[in-house]
């Protein structure tokens, strides 16, 4: 069994907090120089936001920084980034993304790789379990979060662009 990663554990703690608030359990942290500088969680349900995914929340919580700053950060996220979050990662040229799991949603990993982002997938059981619990309870909210309508789920169109 791999050693626990304190940064991924911090992202998982954010996901747990989001689930406890009734939200979608996706958490993220931004690491720079071996320290967590910002954390976030999906707050779309809690705040009525259309864009507040975990990665976006962490970036917002980090605040404005010089463009060069992001280029030495690592983003840890419990779920593979969607196209919106991948766009932010590419915009700020975050060079490395550590992903808790990508089975539930494959995200935009290939897009990130094509642009030189180093992707590391941990396939973490707790990350999968938190999302599975939420999806069982709130499938419509999950579909909305990833931009699906019911017939697309039935047709197997869950993919990451």
JSON list of N, CA and C in Angstrom, two decimals, residues 82-112:
[
{"chain": "A", "resi": 82, "resn": "UNK", "atom": "N", "xyz": [-12.43, 18.68, -15.11]},
{"chain": "A", "resi": 82, "resn": "UNK", "atom": "CA", "xyz": [-13.34, 18.85, -16.24]},
{"chain": "A", "resi": 82, "resn": "UNK", "atom": "C", "xyz": [-12.71, 19.82, -17.25]},
{"chain": "A", "resi": 83, "resn": "UNK", "atom": "N", "xyz": [-13.34, 20.01, -18.41]},
{"chain": "A", "resi": 83, "resn": "UNK", "atom": "CA", "xyz": [-12.78, 20.96, -19.38]},
{"chain": "A", "resi": 83, "resn": "UNK", "atom": "C", "xyz": [-12.61, 22.38, -18.84]},
{"chain": "A", "resi": 84, "resn": "UNK", "atom": "N", "xyz": [-13.56, 22.85, -18.03]},
{"chain": "A", "resi": 84, "resn": "UNK", "atom": "CA", "xyz": [-13.44, 24.20, -17.47]},
{"chain": "A", "resi": 84, "resn": "UNK", "atom": "C", "xyz": [-12.21, 24.31, -16.57]},
{"chain": "A", "resi": 85, "resn": "UNK", "atom": "N", "xyz": [-12.04, 23.36, -15.67]},
{"chain": "A", "resi": 85, "resn": "UNK", "atom": "CA", "xyz": [-10.90, 23.40, -14.74]},
{"chain": "A", "resi": 85, "resn": "UNK", "atom": "C", "xyz": [-9.59, 23.17, -15.48]},
{"chain": "A", "resi": 86, "resn": "UNK", "atom": "N", "xyz": [-9.62, 22.28, -16.49]},
{"chain": "A", "resi": 86, "resn": "UNK", "atom": "CA", "xyz": [-8.42, 22.06, -17.30]},
{"chain": "A", "resi": 86, "resn": "UNK", "atom": "C", "xyz": [-8.02, 23.35, -18.01]},
{"chain": "A", "resi": 87, "resn": "UNK", "atom": "N", "xyz": [-9.01, 24.12, -18.46]},
{"chain": "A", "resi": 87, "resn": "UNK", "atom": "CA", "xyz": [-8.71, 25.40, -19.09]},
{"chain": "A", "resi": 87, "resn": "UNK", "atom": "C", "xyz": [-7.99, 26.35, -18.15]},
{"chain": "A", "resi": 88, "resn": "UNK", "atom": "N", "xyz": [-8.42, 26.39, -16.89]},
{"chain": "A", "resi": 88, "resn": "UNK", "atom": "CA", "xyz": [-7.74, 27.24, -15.91]},
{"chain": "A", "resi": 88, "resn": "UNK", "atom": "C", "xyz": [-6.32, 26.75, -15.65]},
{"chain": "A", "resi": 89, "resn": "UNK", "atom": "N", "xyz": [-6.15, 25.44, -15.57]},
{"chain": "A", "resi": 89, "resn": "UNK", "atom": "CA", "xyz": [-4.82, 24.86, -15.36]},
{"chain": "A", "resi": 89, "resn": "UNK", "atom": "C", "xyz": [-3.90, 25.26, -16.52]},
{"chain": "A", "resi": 90, "resn": "UNK", "atom": "N", "xyz": [-4.43, 25.17, -17.74]},
{"chain": "A", "resi": 90, "resn": "UNK", "atom": "CA", "xyz": [-3.63, 25.55, -18.91]},
{"chain": "A", "resi": 90, "resn": "UNK", "atom": "C", "xyz": [-3.38, 27.05, -18.96]},
{"chain": "A", "resi": 91, "resn": "UNK", "atom": "N", "xyz": [-4.39, 27.84, -18.65]},
{"chain": "A", "resi": 91, "resn": "UNK", "atom": "CA", "xyz": [-4.24, 29.30, -18.68]},
{"chain": "A", "resi": 91, "resn": "UNK", "atom": "C", "xyz": [-3.11, 29.75, -17.76]},
{"chain": "A", "resi": 92, "resn": "UNK", "atom": "N", "xyz": [-3.07, 29.18, -16.55]},
{"chain": "A", "resi": 92, "resn": "UNK", "atom": "CA", "xyz": [-2.06, 29.58, -15.58]},
{"chain": "A", "resi": 92, "resn": "UNK", "atom": "C", "xyz": [-0.80, 28.73, -15.64]},
{"chain": "A", "resi": 93, "resn": "UNK", "atom": "N", "xyz": [-0.78, 27.80, -16.57]},
{"chain": "A", "resi": 93, "resn": "UNK", "atom": "CA", "xyz": [0.38, 26.94, -16.82]},
{"chain": "A", "resi": 93, "resn": "UNK", "atom": "C", "xyz": [0.86, 26.21, -15.57]},
{"chain": "A", "resi": 94, "resn": "UNK", "atom": "N", "xyz": [-0.09, 25.67, -14.85]},
{"chain": "A", "resi": 94, "resn": "UNK", "atom": "CA", "xyz": [0.25, 24.82, -13.70]},
{"chain": "A", "resi": 94, "resn": "UNK", "atom": "C", "xyz": [0.85, 23.54, -14.28]},
{"chain": "A", "resi": 95, "resn": "UNK", "atom": "N", "xyz": [2.10, 23.22, -13.94]},
{"chain": "A", "resi": 95, "resn": "UNK", "atom": "CA", "xyz": [2.80, 22.15, -14.65]},
{"chain": "A", "resi": 95, "resn": "UNK", "atom": "C", "xyz": [2.47, 20.73, -14.23]},
{"chain": "A", "resi": 96, "resn": "UNK", "atom": "N", "xyz": [1.87, 20.55, -13.05]},
{"chain": "A", "resi": 96, "resn": "UNK", "atom": "CA", "xyz": [1.66, 19.19, -12.54]},
{"chain": "A", "resi": 96, "resn": "UNK", "atom": "C", "xyz": [0.31, 19.12, -11.83]},
{"chain": "A", "resi": 97, "resn": "UNK", "atom": "N", "xyz": [-0.42, 18.04, -12.12]},
{"chain": "A", "resi": 97, "resn": "UNK", "atom": "CA", "xyz": [-1.71, 17.79, -11.48]},
{"chain": "A", "resi": 97, "resn": "UNK", "atom": "C", "xyz": [-1.72, 16.37, -10.96]},
{"chain": "A", "resi": 98, "resn": "UNK", "atom": "N", "xyz": [-2.02, 16.22, -9.67]},
{"chain": "A", "resi": 98, "resn": "UNK", "atom": "CA", "xyz": [-2.16, 14.91, -9.04]},
{"chain": "A", "resi": 98, "resn": "UNK", "atom": "C", "xyz": [-3.65, 14.68, -8.83]},
{"chain": "A", "resi": 99, "resn": "UNK", "atom": "N", "xyz": [-4.14, 13.57, -9.36]},
{"chain": "A", "resi": 99, "resn": "UNK", "atom": "CA", "xyz": [-5.58, 13.28, -9.40]},
{"chain": "A", "resi": 99, "resn": "UNK", "atom": "C", "xyz": [-5.89, 12.09, -8.49]},
{"chain": "A", "resi": 100, "resn": "UNK", "atom": "N", "xyz": [-6.85, 12.27, -7.60]},
{"chain": "A", "resi": 100, "resn": "UNK", "atom": "CA", "xyz": [-7.24, 11.19, -6.70]},
{"chain": "A", "resi": 100, "resn": "UNK", "atom": "C", "xyz": [-7.87, 10.02, -7.42]},
{"chain": "A", "resi": 101, "resn": "UNK", "atom": "N", "xyz": [-8.76, 10.30, -8.37]},
{"chain": "A", "resi": 101, "resn": "UNK", "atom": "CA", "xyz": [-9.39, 9.22, -9.14]},
{"chain": "A", "resi": 101, "resn": "UNK", "atom": "C", "xyz": [-9.95, 9.75, -10.45]},
{"chain": "A", "resi": 102, "resn": "UNK", "atom": "N", "xyz": [-9.98, 8.86, -11.44]},
{"chain": "A", "resi": 102, "resn": "UNK", "atom": "CA", "xyz": [-10.51, 9.23, -12.75]},
{"chain": "A", "resi": 102, "resn": "UNK", "atom": "C", "xyz": [-11.46, 8.18, -13.31]},
{"chain": "A", "resi": 103, "resn": "UNK", "atom": "N", "xyz": [-11.91, 7.26, -12.48]},
{"chain": "A", "resi": 103, "resn": "UNK", "atom": "CA", "xyz": [-12.86, 6.25, -12.95]},
{"chain": "A", "resi": 103, "resn": "UNK", "atom": "C", "xyz": [-14.28, 6.82, -13.05]},
{"chain": "A", "resi": 104, "resn": "UNK", "atom": "N", "xyz": [-14.67, 7.61, -12.06]},
{"chain": "A", "resi": 104, "resn": "UNK", "atom": "CA", "xyz": [-16.02, 8.17, -12.04]},
{"chain": "A", "resi": 104, "resn": "UNK", "atom": "C", "xyz": [-16.22, 9.15, -13.19]},
{"chain": "A", "resi": 105, "resn": "UNK", "atom": "N", "xyz": [-15.21, 9.93, -13.46]},
{"chain": "A", "resi": 105, "resn": "UNK", "atom": "CA", "xyz": [-15.25, 10.94, -14.53]},
{"chain": "A", "resi": 105, "resn": "UNK", "atom": "C", "xyz": [-13.85, 11.05, -15.10]},
{"chain": "A", "resi": 106, "resn": "UNK", "atom": "N", "xyz": [-13.68, 10.74, -16.39]},
{"chain": "A", "resi": 106, "resn": "UNK", "atom": "CA", "xyz": [-12.33, 10.75, -16.95]},
{"chain": "A", "resi": 106, "resn": "UNK", "atom": "C", "xyz": [-11.72, 12.12, -17.14]},
{"chain": "A", "resi": 107, "resn": "UNK", "atom": "N", "xyz": [-12.53, 13.15, -17.10]},
{"chain": "A", "resi": 107, "resn": "UNK", "atom": "CA", "xyz": [-11.99, 14.50, -17.17]},
{"chain": "A", "resi": 107, "resn": "UNK", "atom": "C", "xyz": [-11.27, 14.80, -18.47]},
{"chain": "A", "resi": 108, "resn": "UNK", "atom": "N", "xyz": [-10.39, 15.76, -18.41]},
{"chain": "A", "resi": 108, "resn": "UNK", "atom": "CA", "xyz": [-9.67, 16.26, -19.59]},
{"chain": "A", "resi": 108, "resn": "UNK", "atom": "C", "xyz": [-8.17, 16.00, -19.49]},
{"chain": "A", "resi": 109, "resn": "UNK", "atom": "N", "xyz": [-7.83, 14.83, -18.99]},
{"chain": "A", "resi": 109, "resn": "UNK", "atom": "CA", "xyz": [-6.42, 14.50, -18.80]},
{"chain": "A", "resi": 109, "resn": "UNK", "atom": "C", "xyz": [-5.62, 14.53, -20.10]},
{"chain": "A", "resi": 110, "resn": "UNK", "atom": "N", "xyz": [-6.20, 14.01, -21.17]},
{"chain": "A", "resi": 110, "resn": "UNK", "atom": "CA", "xyz": [-5.46, 13.99, -22.44]},
{"chain": "A", "resi": 110, "resn": "UNK", "atom": "C", "xyz": [-5.19, 15.40, -22.95]},
{"chain": "A", "resi": 111, "resn": "UNK", "atom": "N", "xyz": [-6.16, 16.29, -22.79]},
{"chain": "A", "resi": 111, "resn": "UNK", "atom": "CA", "xyz": [-5.95, 17.69, -23.17]},
{"chain": "A", "resi": 111, "resn": "UNK", "atom": "C", "xyz": [-4.78, 18.27, -22.38]},
{"chain": "A", "resi": 112, "resn": "UNK", "atom": "N", "xyz": [-4.76, 18.02, -21.09]},
{"chain": "A", "resi": 112, "resn": "UNK", "atom": "CA", "xyz": [-3.67, 18.53, -20.25]},
{"chain": "A", "resi": 112, "resn": "UNK", "atom": "C", "xyz": [-2.34, 17.94, -20.67]}
]
